[in-house]
Every structure is written in C-alpha cells, then in structure tokens.
JSON list of C-alpha atoms in Angstrom, two decimals:
[
{"chain": "A", "resi": 1, "resn": "MET", "atom": "CA", "xyz": [1.95, 46.22, 24.84]},
{"chain": "A", "resi": 2, "resn": "GLY", "atom": "CA", "xyz": [4.34, 43.94, 27.00]},
{"chain": "A", "resi": 3, "resn": "ARG", "atom": "CA", "xyz": [6.27, 41.64, 26.23]},
{"chain": "A", "resi": 4, "resn": "PHE", "atom": "CA", "xyz": [5.69, 37.89, 26.25]},
{"chain": "A", "resi": 5, "resn": "GLY", "atom": "CA", "xyz": [3.54, 36.93, 29.37]},
{"chain": "A", "resi": 6, "resn": "GLY", "atom": "CA", "xyz": [3.87, 34.41, 31.56]},
{"chain": "A", "resi": 7, "resn": "LEU", "atom": "CA", "xyz": [2.04, 30.70, 32.23]},
{"chain": "A", "resi": 8, "resn": "ALA", "atom": "CA", "xyz": [-1.31, 33.00, 32.87]},
{"chain": "A", "resi": 9, "resn": "LEU", "atom": "CA", "xyz": [-1.20, 34.83, 29.31]},
{"chain": "A", "resi": 10, "resn": "ILE", "atom": "CA", "xyz": [-0.75, 31.42, 27.16]},
{"chain": "A", "resi": 11, "resn": "ALA", "atom": "CA", "xyz": [-4.07, 30.18, 29.56]},
{"chain": "A", "resi": 12, "resn": "PHE", "atom": "CA", "xyz": [-6.22, 33.11, 28.51]},
{"chain": "A", "resi": 13, "resn": "LEU", "atom": "CA", "xyz": [-5.39, 32.67, 25.01]},
{"chain": "A", "resi": 14, "resn": "THR", "atom": "CA", "xyz": [-5.98, 28.69, 25.38]},
{"chain": "A", "resi": 15, "resn": "LEU", "atom": "CA", "xyz": [-9.48, 29.04, 27.05]},
{"chain": "A", "resi": 16, "resn": "THR", "atom": "CA", "xyz": [-12.13, 28.81, 23.73]},
{"chain": "A", "resi": 17, "resn": "PRO", "atom": "CA", "xyz": [-14.95, 28.11, 24.29]},
{"chain": "A", "resi": 18, "resn": "ASP", "atom": "CA", "xyz": [-14.68, 26.10, 21.51]},
{"chain": "A", "resi": 19, "resn": "TYR", "atom": "CA", "xyz": [-11.07, 24.18, 22.79]},
{"chain": "A", "resi": 20, "resn": "ALA", "atom": "CA", "xyz": [-13.63, 21.04, 23.74]},
{"chain": "A", "resi": 21, "resn": "ALA", "atom": "CA", "xyz": [-14.27, 20.09, 19.83]},
{"chain": "A", "resi": 22, "resn": "ALA", "atom": "CA", "xyz": [-10.58, 20.23, 18.91]},
{"chain": "A", "resi": 23, "resn": "ALA", "atom": "CA", "xyz": [-10.05, 17.66, 22.15]},
{"chain": "A", "resi": 24, "resn": "GLU", "atom": "CA", "xyz": [-12.12, 14.83, 20.38]},
{"chain": "A", "resi": 25, "resn": "LEU", "atom": "CA", "xyz": [-8.95, 13.94, 18.26]},
{"chain": "A", "resi": 26, "resn": "SER", "atom": "CA", "xyz": [-5.94, 12.31, 18.96]},
{"chain": "A", "resi": 27, "resn": "SER", "atom": "CA", "xyz": [-1.97, 12.26, 18.55]},
{"chain": "A", "resi": 28, "resn": "VAL", "atom": "CA", "xyz": [0.19, 9.50, 19.41]},
{"chain": "A", "resi": 29, "resn": "ARG", "atom": "CA", "xyz": [4.42, 9.65, 19.20]},
{"chain": "A", "resi": 30, "resn": "CYS", "atom": "CA", "xyz": [5.90, 6.73, 18.51]},
{"chain": "A", "resi": 31, "resn": "GLU", "atom": "CA", "xyz": [10.05, 5.87, 17.05]},
{"chain": "A", "resi": 32, "resn": "GLY", "atom": "CA", "xyz": [11.10, 2.73, 15.51]},
{"chain": "A", "resi": 33, "resn": "GLY", "atom": "CA", "xyz": [14.63, 2.78, 13.79]},
{"chain": "A", "resi": 34, "resn": "VAL", "atom": "CA", "xyz": [18.26, 2.49, 15.59]},
{"chain": "A", "resi": 35, "resn": "PRO", "atom": "CA", "xyz": [18.87, 4.97, 16.66]},
{"chain": "A", "resi": 36, "resn": "GLY", "atom": "CA", "xyz": [15.60, 5.69, 17.33]},
{"chain": "A", "resi": 37, "resn": "ARG", "atom": "CA", "xyz": [13.69, 8.22, 14.98]},
{"chain": "A", "resi": 38, "resn": "PRO", "atom": "CA", "xyz": [10.55, 9.75, 16.04]},
{"chain": "A", "resi": 39, "resn": "TYR", "atom": "CA", "xyz": [7.02, 9.73, 14.00]},
{"chain": "A", "resi": 40, "resn": "PHE", "atom": "CA", "xyz": [3.33, 11.21, 14.58]},
{"chain": "A", "resi": 41, "resn": "ALA", "atom": "CA", "xyz": [-0.09, 9.70, 13.45]},
{"chain": "A", "resi": 42, "resn": "THR", "atom": "CA", "xyz": [-3.52, 12.49, 14.49]},
{"chain": "A", "resi": 43, "resn": "PHE", "atom": "CA", "xyz": [-6.97, 10.53, 14.26]},
{"chain": "A", "resi": 44, "resn": "ASP", "atom": "CA", "xyz": [-10.12, 11.97, 13.83]},
{"chain": "A", "resi": 45, "resn": "VAL", "atom": "CA", "xyz": [-11.76, 8.10, 14.43]},
{"chain": "A", "resi": 46, "resn": "ASP", "atom": "CA", "xyz": [-15.35, 10.43, 13.67]},
{"chain": "A", "resi": 47, "resn": "ALA", "atom": "CA", "xyz": [-14.36, 10.97, 10.17]},
{"chain": "A", "resi": 48, "resn": "LYS", "atom": "CA", "xyz": [-12.36, 8.03, 9.65]},
{"chain": "A", "resi": 49, "resn": "THR", "atom": "CA", "xyz": [-9.37, 9.72, 8.70]},
{"chain": "A", "resi": 50, "resn": "ILE", "atom": "CA", "xyz": [-5.71, 10.66, 10.23]},
{"chain": "A", "resi": 51, "resn": "VAL", "atom": "CA", "xyz": [-2.12, 12.38, 9.00]},
{"chain": "A", "resi": 52, "resn": "PHE", "atom": "CA", "xyz": [1.24, 10.21, 9.07]},
{"chain": "A", "resi": 53, "resn": "GLU", "atom": "CA", "xyz": [4.32, 12.83, 9.73]},
{"chain": "A", "resi": 54, "resn": "THR", "atom": "CA", "xyz": [7.17, 10.47, 8.65]},
{"chain": "A", "resi": 55, "resn": "PRO", "atom": "CA", "xyz": [10.60, 9.79, 11.06]},
{"chain": "A", "resi": 56, "resn": "PRO", "atom": "CA", "xyz": [13.32, 12.62, 10.52]},
{"chain": "A", "resi": 57, "resn": "ILE", "atom": "CA", "xyz": [16.09, 11.51, 7.71]},
{"chain": "A", "resi": 58, "resn": "ASN", "atom": "CA", "xyz": [18.46, 13.78, 10.54]},
{"chain": "A", "resi": 59, "resn": "ILE", "atom": "CA", "xyz": [17.12, 13.57, 13.54]},
{"chain": "A", "resi": 60, "resn": "ASP", "atom": "CA", "xyz": [20.55, 16.68, 14.34]},
{"chain": "A", "resi": 61, "resn": "THR", "atom": "CA", "xyz": [18.26, 18.58, 12.11]},
{"chain": "A", "resi": 62, "resn": "ASN", "atom": "CA", "xyz": [15.45, 17.52, 11.61]},
{"chain": "A", "resi": 63, "resn": "PHE", "atom": "CA", "xyz": [15.38, 17.22, 7.70]},
{"chain": "A", "resi": 64, "resn": "GLY", "atom": "CA", "xyz": [13.78, 15.06, 6.22]},
{"chain": "A", "resi": 65, "resn": "ILE", "atom": "CA", "xyz": [9.92, 15.10, 7.66]},
{"chain": "A", "resi": 66, "resn": "ASN", "atom": "CA", "xyz": [6.74, 14.37, 5.01]},
{"chain": "A", "resi": 67, "resn": "ALA", "atom": "CA", "xyz": [2.95, 14.46, 5.22]},
{"chain": "A", "resi": 68, "resn": "HIS", "atom": "CA", "xyz": [1.04, 12.11, 4.27]},
{"chain": "A", "resi": 69, "resn": "SER", "atom": "CA", "xyz": [-3.20, 11.81, 4.34]},
{"chain": "A", "resi": 70, "resn": "GLY", "atom": "CA", "xyz": [-4.53, 8.33, 5.03]},
{"chain": "A", "resi": 71, "resn": "GLU", "atom": "CA", "xyz": [-8.40, 6.88, 6.44]},
{"chain": "A", "resi": 72, "resn": "ILE", "atom": "CA", "xyz": [-9.15, 4.67, 8.98]},
{"chain": "A", "resi": 73, "resn": "ILE", "atom": "CA", "xyz": [-9.94, 0.35, 8.05]},
{"chain": "A", "resi": 74, "resn": "SER", "atom": "CA", "xyz": [-11.21, -0.17, 11.28]},
{"chain": "A", "resi": 75, "resn": "ALA", "atom": "CA", "xyz": [-11.72, 0.91, 15.09]},
{"chain": "A", "resi": 76, "resn": "THR", "atom": "CA", "xyz": [-12.98, -2.21, 17.34]},
{"chain": "A", "resi": 77, "resn": "ASP", "atom": "CA", "xyz": [-11.20, -3.90, 20.22]},
{"chain": "A", "resi": 78, "resn": "GLY", "atom": "CA", "xyz": [-8.77, -0.94, 21.31]},
{"chain": "A", "resi": 79, "resn": "LYS", "atom": "CA", "xyz": [-6.89, -1.21, 18.03]},
{"chain": "A", "resi": 80, "resn": "ILE", "atom": "CA", "xyz": [-6.73, 1.32, 14.78]},
{"chain": "A", "resi": 81, "resn": "GLU", "atom": "CA", "xyz": [-6.34, -0.41, 12.19]},
{"chain": "A", "resi": 82, "resn": "PHE", "atom": "CA", "xyz": [-5.74, 2.06, 8.68]},
{"chain": "A", "resi": 83, "resn": "MET", "atom": "CA", "xyz": [-4.07, 2.57, 5.14]},
{"chain": "A", "resi": 84, "resn": "LEU", "atom": "CA", "xyz": [-1.72, 5.69, 4.09]},
{"chain": "A", "resi": 85, "resn": "ARG", "atom": "CA", "xyz": [-1.89, 6.83, 0.78]},
{"chain": "A", "resi": 86, "resn": "VAL", "atom": "CA", "xyz": [2.40, 7.12, -0.40]},
{"chain": "A", "resi": 87, "resn": "TYR", "atom": "CA", "xyz": [3.60, 5.95, -3.65]},
{"chain": "A", "resi": 88, "resn": "PRO", "atom": "CA", "xyz": [3.32, 4.21, -5.52]},
{"chain": "A", "resi": 89, "resn": "GLY", "atom": "CA", "xyz": [0.57, 1.71, -3.49]},
{"chain": "A", "resi": 90, "resn": "LYS", "atom": "CA", "xyz": [-0.38, 1.93, 0.05]},
{"chain": "A", "resi": 91, "resn": "ILE", "atom": "CA", "xyz": [0.44, 0.84, 3.90]},
{"chain": "A", "resi": 92, "resn": "ASP", "atom": "CA", "xyz": [-1.79, -0.69, 5.94]},
{"chain": "A", "resi": 93, "resn": "LEU", "atom": "CA", "xyz": [-0.31, 0.27, 9.77]},
{"chain": "A", "resi": 94, "resn": "ILE", "atom": "CA", "xyz": [-2.44, -1.23, 13.04]},
{"chain": "A", "resi": 95, "resn": "PHE", "atom": "CA", "xyz": [-2.21, 1.52, 16.41]},
{"chain": "A", "resi": 96, "resn": "ASP", "atom": "CA", "xyz": [-3.61, -0.80, 19.35]},
{"chain": "A", "resi": 97, "resn": "ARG", "atom": "CA", "xyz": [-4.36, 2.10, 22.31]},
{"chain": "A", "resi": 98, "resn": "ILE", "atom": "CA", "xyz": [-4.32, -0.17, 24.79]},
{"chain": "A", "resi": 99, "resn": "LYS", "atom": "CA", "xyz": [-0.61, -1.79, 24.31]},
{"chain": "A", "resi": 100, "resn": "LYS", "atom": "CA", "xyz": [0.09, 1.78, 23.01]},
{"chain": "A", "resi": 101, "resn": "THR", "atom": "CA", "xyz": [2.16, 0.00, 20.52]},
{"chain": "A", "resi": 102, "resn": "MET", "atom": "CA", "xyz": [2.36, 1.20, 16.43]},
{"chain": "A", "resi": 103, "resn": "THR", "atom": "CA", "xyz": [2.75, -1.86, 14.21]},
{"chain": "A", "resi": 104, "resn": "TRP", "atom": "CA", "xyz": [3.89, -2.50, 11.02]},
{"chain": "A", "resi": 105, "resn": "PRO", "atom": "CA", "xyz": [2.98, -5.49, 9.34]},
{"chain": "A", "resi": 106, "resn": "GLY", "atom": "CA", "xyz": [5.55, -7.87, 6.84]},
{"chain": "A", "resi": 107, "resn": "PHE", "atom": "CA", "xyz": [5.15, -10.78, 4.93]},
{"chain": "A", "resi": 108, "resn": "ASP", "atom": "CA", "xyz": [4.52, -14.56, 5.22]},
{"chain": "A", "resi": 109, "resn": "ASP", "atom": "CA", "xyz": [7.97, -14.90, 4.70]},
{"chain": "A", "resi": 110, "resn": "PRO", "atom": "CA", "xyz": [10.42, -12.33, 7.56]},
{"chain": "A", "resi": 111, "resn": "THR", "atom": "CA", "xyz": [13.62, -12.58, 4.64]},
{"chain": "A", "resi": 112, "resn": "PHE", "atom": "CA", "xyz": [11.76, -9.76, 2.35]},
{"chain": "A", "resi": 113, "resn": "ARG", "atom": "CA", "xyz": [10.03, -8.06, 6.45]},
{"chain": "A", "resi": 114, "resn": "PRO", "atom": "CA", "xyz": [9.46, -8.78, 9.27]},
{"chain": "A", "resi": 115, "resn": "THR", "atom": "CA", "xyz": [6.32, -7.75, 11.68]},
{"chain": "A", "resi": 116, "resn": "LEU", "atom": "CA", "xyz": [8.13, -4.33, 13.50]},
{"chain": "A", "resi": 117, "resn": "THR", "atom": "CA", "xyz": [6.05, -3.42, 16.08]},
{"chain": "A", "resi": 118, "resn": "HIS", "atom": "CA", "xyz": [7.19, 0.33, 18.16]},
{"chain": "A", "resi": 119, "resn": "GLN", "atom": "CA", "xyz": [5.80, 1.85, 21.52]},
{"chain": "A", "resi": 120, "resn": "CYS", "atom": "CA", "xyz": [3.92, 4.94, 21.24]},
{"chain": "A", "resi": 121, "resn": "THR", "atom": "CA", "xyz": [3.35, 7.74, 23.84]},
{"chain": "A", "resi": 122, "resn": "ILE", "atom": "CA", "xyz": [-0.72, 9.11, 23.04]},
{"chain": "A", "resi": 123, "resn": "THR", "atom": "CA", "xyz": [-0.62, 13.40, 22.74]},
{"chain": "A", "resi": 124, "resn": "PRO", "atom": "CA", "xyz": [-3.51, 16.28, 22.56]},
{"chain": "A", "resi": 125, "resn": "PRO", "atom": "CA", "xyz": [-4.07, 16.39, 18.66]},
{"chain": "A", "resi": 126, "resn": "ARG", "atom": "CA", "xyz": [-1.13, 17.99, 16.92]},
{"chain": "A", "resi": 127, "resn": "SER", "atom": "CA", "xyz": [-1.08, 21.33, 16.74]},
{"chain": "A", "resi": 128, "resn": "ILE", "atom": "CA", "xyz": [-0.41, 22.08, 12.60]},
{"chain": "A", "resi": 129, "resn": "LEU", "atom": "CA", "xyz": [2.63, 24.59, 13.80]},
{"chain": "A", "resi": 130, "resn": "SER", "atom": "CA", "xyz": [3.72, 21.16, 15.22]},
{"chain": "A", "resi": 131, "resn": "PHE", "atom": "CA", "xyz": [4.84, 19.69, 11.37]},
{"chain": "A", "resi": 132, "resn": "ARG", "atom": "CA", "xyz": [8.44, 20.02, 11.17]},
{"chain": "A", "resi": 133, "resn": "VAL", "atom": "CA", "xyz": [9.41, 22.04, 14.62]},
{"chain": "A", "resi": 134, "resn": "ARG", "atom": "CA", "xyz": [11.20, 20.09, 16.62]},
{"chain": "A", "resi": 135, "resn": "ASP", "atom": "CA", "xyz": [9.56, 20.79, 19.92]},
{"chain": "A", "resi": 136, "resn": "PRO", "atom": "CA", "xyz": [5.64, 20.14, 19.83]},
{"chain": "A", "resi": 137, "resn": "ILE", "atom": "CA", "xyz": [3.82, 23.24, 19.91]},
{"chain": "A", "resi": 138, "resn": "GLN", "atom": "CA", "xyz": [1.92, 23.43, 23.48]},
{"chain": "A", "resi": 139, "resn": "HIS", "atom": "CA", "xyz": [-0.89, 26.34, 23.36]},
{"chain": "A", "resi": 140, "resn": "PRO", "atom": "CA", "xyz": [-1.90, 27.44, 19.81]},
{"chain": "A", "resi": 141, "resn": "ILE", "atom": "CA", "xyz": [-4.87, 29.32, 19.37]},
{"chain": "A", "resi": 142, "resn": "SER", "atom": "CA", "xyz": [-6.75, 30.38, 15.68]},
{"chain": "A", "resi": 143, "resn": "VAL", "atom": "CA", "xyz": [-8.87, 32.81, 14.53]},
{"chain": "A", "resi": 144, "resn": "ARG", "atom": "CA", "xyz": [-10.55, 32.49, 11.17]},
{"chain": "A", "resi": 145, "resn": "CYS", "atom": "CA", "xyz": [-11.22, 35.73, 9.05]},
{"chain": "A", "resi": 146, "resn": "GLU", "atom": "CA", "xyz": [-14.15, 35.31, 6.55]},
{"chain": "A", "resi": 147, "resn": "ASP", "atom": "CA", "xyz": [-12.87, 38.00, 4.13]},
{"chain": "A", "resi": 148, "resn": "ALA", "atom": "CA", "xyz": [-12.36, 37.06, 0.36]},
{"chain": "A", "resi": 149, "resn": "GLY", "atom": "CA", "xyz": [-13.82, 33.29, 1.11]},
{"chain": "A", "resi": 150, "resn": "TYR", "atom": "CA", "xyz": [-11.53, 32.38, 4.38]},
{"chain": "A", "resi": 151, "resn": "MET", "atom": "CA", "xyz": [-8.18, 32.95, 5.82]},
{"chain": "A", "resi": 152, "resn": "TYR", "atom": "CA", "xyz": [-7.11, 31.44, 8.91]},
{"chain": "A", "resi": 153, "resn": "PHE", "atom": "CA", "xyz": [-4.32, 32.82, 11.32]},
{"chain": "A", "resi": 154, "resn": "THR", "atom": "CA", "xyz": [-2.36, 30.26, 13.77]},
{"chain": "A", "resi": 155, "resn": "MET", "atom": "CA", "xyz": [0.07, 31.08, 16.72]},
{"chain": "A", "resi": 156, "resn": "ASP", "atom": "CA", "xyz": [1.88, 30.41, 19.45]},
{"chain": "A", "resi": 157, "resn": "VAL", "atom": "CA", "xyz": [3.05, 32.95, 22.18]},
{"chain": "A", "resi": 158, "resn": "ALA", "atom": "CA", "xyz": [5.31, 30.69, 23.51]},
{"chain": "A", "resi": 159, "resn": "SER", "atom": "CA", "xyz": [7.38, 29.28, 20.68]},
{"chain": "A", "resi": 160, "resn": "LYS", "atom": "CA", "xyz": [6.96, 31.76, 19.03]},
{"chain": "A", "resi": 161, "resn": "GLN", "atom": "CA", "xyz": [5.01, 30.39, 15.58]},
{"chain": "A", "resi": 162, "resn": "ALA", "atom": "CA", "xyz": [2.77, 31.54, 13.34]},
{"chain": "A", "resi": 163, "resn": "LEU", "atom": "CA", "xyz": [1.06, 30.22, 10.54]},
{"chain": "A", "resi": 164, "resn": "PHE", "atom": "CA", "xyz": [-1.10, 31.82, 7.92]},
{"chain": "A", "resi": 165, "resn": "GLU", "atom": "CA", "xyz": [-3.04, 29.91, 5.39]},
{"chain": "A", "resi": 166, "resn": "ARG", "atom": "CA", "xyz": [-5.53, 30.82, 2.74]},
{"chain": "A", "resi": 167, "resn": "GLY", "atom": "CA", "xyz": [-7.44, 29.87, -0.47]},
{"chain": "A", "resi": 168, "resn": "GLN", "atom": "CA", "xyz": [-8.81, 26.64, -2.58]},
{"chain": "A", "resi": 169, "resn": "GLU", "atom": "CA", "xyz": [-5.66, 26.03, -2.95]},
{"chain": "A", "resi": 170, "resn": "ALA", "atom": "CA", "xyz": [-4.77, 25.67, 1.54]},
{"chain": "A", "resi": 171, "resn": "ARG", "atom": "CA", "xyz": [-2.12, 28.07, 0.25]},
{"chain": "A", "resi": 172, "resn": "GLY", "atom": "CA", "xyz": [0.69, 29.43, 3.53]},
{"chain": "A", "resi": 173, "resn": "PHE", "atom": "CA", "xyz": [3.08, 31.62, 5.02]},
{"chain": "A", "resi": 174, "resn": "ARG", "atom": "CA", "xyz": [4.91, 30.62, 8.28]},
{"chain": "A", "resi": 175, "resn": "GLY", "atom": "CA", "xyz": [5.69, 33.29, 10.51]},
{"chain": "A", "resi": 176, "resn": "GLU", "atom": "CA", "xyz": [6.46, 34.31, 14.14]},
{"chain": "A", "resi": 177, "resn": "VAL", "atom": "CA", "xyz": [4.55, 36.25, 16.93]},
{"chain": "A", "resi": 178, "resn": "THR", "atom": "CA", "xyz": [6.82, 39.77, 18.17]},
{"chain": "A", "resi": 179, "resn": "ASP", "atom": "CA", "xyz": [5.31, 40.35, 20.81]},
{"chain": "A", "resi": 180, "resn": "ALA", "atom": "CA", "xyz": [1.76, 39.96, 23.05]},
{"chain": "A", "resi": 181, "resn": "SER", "atom": "CA", "xyz": [-0.18, 41.21, 26.02]},
{"chain": "A", "resi": 182, "resn": "GLN", "atom": "CA", "xyz": [-3.50, 39.80, 27.76]},
{"chain": "A", "resi": 183, "resn": "ASP", "atom": "CA", "xyz": [-5.27, 41.16, 24.79]},
{"chain": "A", "resi": 184, "resn": "GLU", "atom": "CA", "xyz": [-3.04, 41.94, 21.96]},
{"chain": "A", "resi": 185, "resn": "VAL", "atom": "CA", "xyz": [-0.04, 39.55, 19.72]},
{"chain": "A", "resi": 186, "resn": "MET", "atom": "CA", "xyz": [1.47, 40.83, 16.89]},
{"chain": "A", "resi": 187, "resn": "LEU", "atom": "CA", "xyz": [3.11, 38.59, 13.95]},
{"chain": "A", "resi": 188, "resn": "LEU", "atom": "CA", "xyz": [5.54, 39.02, 11.49]},
{"chain": "A", "resi": 189, "resn": "MET", "atom": "CA", "xyz": [4.56, 37.26, 8.47]},
{"chain": "A", "resi": 190, "resn": "ASN", "atom": "CA", "xyz": [6.29, 36.61, 5.92]},
{"chain": "A", "resi": 191, "resn": "PHE", "atom": "CA", "xyz": [4.40, 36.82, 3.23]},
{"chain": "A", "resi": 192, "resn": "ASP", "atom": "CA", "xyz": [5.75, 38.30, -0.53]},
{"chain": "A", "resi": 193, "resn": "VAL", "atom": "CA", "xyz": [6.74, 41.51, 1.37]},
{"chain": "A", "resi": 194, "resn": "PRO", "atom": "CA", "xyz": [6.80, 40.81, 4.95]},
{"chain": "A", "resi": 195, "resn": "ARG", "atom": "CA", "xyz": [3.63, 42.31, 7.49]},
{"chain": "A", "resi": 196, "resn": "ARG", "atom": "CA", "xyz": [3.04, 43.43, 10.53]},
{"chain": "A", "resi": 197, "resn": "ILE", "atom": "CA", "xyz": [-0.52, 42.09, 11.84]},
{"chain": "A", "resi": 198, "resn": "VAL", "atom": "CA", "xyz": [-2.24, 42.08, 15.03]},
{"chain": "A", "resi": 199, "resn": "TRP", "atom": "CA", "xyz": [-4.21, 40.12, 17.07]},
{"chain": "A", "resi": 200, "resn": "SER", "atom": "CA", "xyz": [-7.41, 41.39, 18.67]},
{"chain": "A", "resi": 201, "resn": "ARG", "atom": "CA", "xyz": [-9.41, 39.02, 20.81]},
{"chain": "A", "resi": 202, "resn": "MET", "atom": "CA", "xyz": [-11.60, 42.17, 22.37]},
{"chain": "A", "resi": 203, "resn": "SER", "atom": "CA", "xyz": [-12.01, 43.63, 18.93]},
{"chain": "A", "resi": 204, "resn": "LYS", "atom": "CA", "xyz": [-12.23, 40.26, 17.77]},
{"chain": "A", "resi": 205, "resn": "THR", "atom": "CA", "xyz": [-10.15, 41.73, 15.01]},
{"chain": "A", "resi": 206, "resn": "ILE", "atom": "CA", "xyz": [-7.07, 41.33, 12.89]},
{"chain": "A", "resi": 207, "resn": "THR", "atom": "CA", "xyz": [-5.19, 43.97, 11.46]},
{"chain": "A", "resi": 208, "resn": "ILE", "atom": "CA", "xyz": [-3.25, 44.08, 8.47]},
{"chain": "A", "resi": 209, "resn": "GLU", "atom": "CA", "xyz": [-0.54, 47.22, 8.94]},
{"chain": "A", "resi": 210, "resn": "GLY", "atom": "CA", "xyz": [-0.21, 48.48, 6.19]},
{"chain": "A", "resi": 211, "resn": "ILE", "atom": "CA", "xyz": [3.24, 49.14, 3.52]},
{"chain": "A", "resi": 212, "resn": "THR", "atom": "CA", "xyz": [4.32, 53.10, 3.66]},
{"chain": "A", "resi": 213, "resn": "GLY", "atom": "CA", "xyz": [4.43, 54.23, 0.19]},
{"chain": "A", "resi": 214, "resn": "ASP", "atom": "CA", "xyz": [2.79, 50.50, -1.92]},
{"chain": "A", "resi": 215, "resn": "ALA", "atom": "CA", "xyz": [-1.38, 51.62, -2.14]},
{"chain": "A", "resi": 216, "resn": "ALA", "atom": "CA", "xyz": [-1.73, 48.91, -3.88]},
{"chain": "A", "resi": 217, "resn": "ARG", "atom": "CA", "xyz": [-0.87, 47.31, 0.74]},
{"chain": "A", "resi": 218, "resn": "PRO", "atom": "CA", "xyz": [-3.00, 49.70, 2.53]},
{"chain": "A", "resi": 219, "resn": "ARG", "atom": "CA", "xyz": [-3.49, 49.16, 6.53]},
{"chain": "A", "resi": 220, "resn": "THR", "atom": "CA", "xyz": [-6.76, 46.25, 7.23]},
{"chain": "A", "resi": 221, "resn": "VAL", "atom": "CA", "xyz": [-8.72, 45.30, 9.74]},
{"chain": "A", "resi": 222, "resn": "ILE", "atom": "CA", "xyz": [-10.80, 42.44, 9.26]},
{"chain": "A", "resi": 223, "resn": "GLN", "atom": "CA", "xyz": [-13.32, 40.61, 11.15]},
{"chain": "A", "resi": 224, "resn": "CYS", "atom": "CA", "xyz": [-11.73, 37.20, 12.70]},
{"chain": "A", "resi": 225, "resn": "GLU", "atom": "CA", "xyz": [-13.29, 34.98, 15.11]},
{"chain": "A", "resi": 226, "resn": "GLU", "atom": "CA", "xyz": [-11.42, 32.13, 16.99]},
{"chain": "A", "resi": 227, "resn": "VAL", "atom": "CA", "xyz": [-11.90, 28.66, 16.12]},
{"chain": "A", "resi": 228, "resn": "PRO", "atom": "CA", "xyz": [-10.86, 25.07, 18.23]},
{"chain": "A", "resi": 229, "resn": "PRO", "atom": "CA", "xyz": [-6.36, 25.67, 17.19]},
{"chain": "A", "resi": 230, "resn": "ARG", "atom": "CA", "xyz": [-6.05, 24.03, 13.47]},
{"chain": "A", "resi": 231, "resn": "THR", "atom": "CA", "xyz": [-4.93, 20.70, 13.70]},
{"chain": "A", "resi": 232, "resn": "MET", "atom": "CA", "xyz": [-2.49, 18.88, 11.35]},
{"chain": "A", "resi": 233, "resn": "ILE", "atom": "CA", "xyz": [-5.07, 16.35, 10.97]},
{"chain": "A", "resi": 234, "resn": "GLU", "atom": "CA", "xyz": [-6.43, 20.02, 8.48]},
{"chain": "A", "resi": 235, "resn": "VAL", "atom": "CA", "xyz": [-3.57, 18.81, 6.02]},
{"chain": "A", "resi": 236, "resn": "TYR", "atom": "CA", "xyz": [-6.51, 15.71, 4.98]},
{"chain": "A", "resi": 237, "resn": "ARG", "atom": "CA", "xyz": [-8.79, 18.04, 4.88]},
{"chain": "A", "resi": 238, "resn": "GLY", "atom": "CA", "xyz": [-8.28, 20.85, 2.72]},
{"chain": "A", "resi": 239, "resn": "PRO", "atom": "CA", "xyz": [-9.78, 23.60, 2.65]},
{"chain": "A", "resi": 240, "resn": "GLN", "atom": "CA", "xyz": [-12.62, 24.72, 4.53]},
{"chain": "A", "resi": 241, "resn": "ARG", "atom": "CA", "xyz": [-15.22, 27.21, 3.84]}
]
C-alpha cells in the first residue's frame, strides 16, 4: 500500500454518488470577543436542527470547545432564527445569510447585556471530524457497516483523522489514518485495545485485523457502503438505524 497520495487521491476518495446530499447542509464560522475567538454553527434548515460549537477558552490550545444542539424557529428573508438548549435555559440567536452576521440579542437595557453582532463566513458542512480540531477537515469520507446494528467509520487522508461510531449510545473512538492507496485506507483505531482497520472501496469491506493470541478478537471482515460524509449535525440527530 503506497504512502499518502496527493490531491488526486483525495479527490478520488471524495467523489461519492451521495456527496450532493451532504451539500444541502451548511455551516458558518463566526468570531467574537477580544481577542477574537471562532465559533461554529451547522444548520439543517429542512429538519429545523442546528449544532453550535462554542469558542475555545484558550485559543492557543483550542481547549474548552463544547457542542450544543438546538432548533431552528424560522428561516425567512435570509435570516435563520434558532434556539440553543443550554443549562439552565436557552439562548436565542439570529444568523443573517445576506449580511453574514450572527446576532446575540441583548436586554432592553444595554447596561446588563447589549446586543452583539459578529461577522461570519459561510462554509461547507462541518465534518464530525472537525470537532475540537484546529484546522477544518476538508475531504472526509464515511462508511456505514450493518454488523450488529450499525457502525460508522469517518476518515480523512489529508489530516489523518479518523472516528468510529457505534451503538444506540453513539459511542465514539478516535483514531488515525496510517496509510492509503487508490483503493484502500488503513486506520489505527484507539479502541479499548488498539486495532488496525482497512477500508477497501473496491470490495466495499471493512477488515478489522485480529490480535495474535486473543481468540475473542479474531480477524473480521464486514460488508459496508460509502455514505454522505458525517457532519456535526449528527450530534443533534443521535444514532441512526
């Protein structure tokens, strides 16, 4: 298996038949505070859902980012009004798609909390791999396997990021891409015991390598299919069957 390819390999991995479906979602990157700190929102207007990623507490380390789900109240006249569920209540925000601004409404008396308006940039839908990662993931691919319910592997060759999701509790494990060719991507997933994984696009299989001397963890081959890249909106949707 060859070492990491260049742009040709990335393009090959991202040209999926269902990619257009993911493009129906959208994300925004906004910045507020002094010094400015970025935060993100991913919208699914049709489903009236949103996932909001808070600014990092520490810009240098990217520490302190959290995700909150919410509901879109209205989407008219180029504006998306939405509500975030945060303890102990909720926050109402407005994104203006024409002006590309995020408005945080204040109180009538600005002494307590004035209205804030932050500049934003519209971006492609944020990959689920981008959460708490400094540089956005540009070309992820996701595969779904139908073994014992459902499982998803999402991977990005350029950044070497990988994520495994499984079960109704949406349990996830991080990993890394260790190698790639035109047909295969090799992963090292940080399960309870590290396991080597190979995604074969041609055979549409995920191979989970066994652990020598451990009969409970044999080599396993599972049939899978490529699906639209998993985005941050999955944090709202939860497990899918």
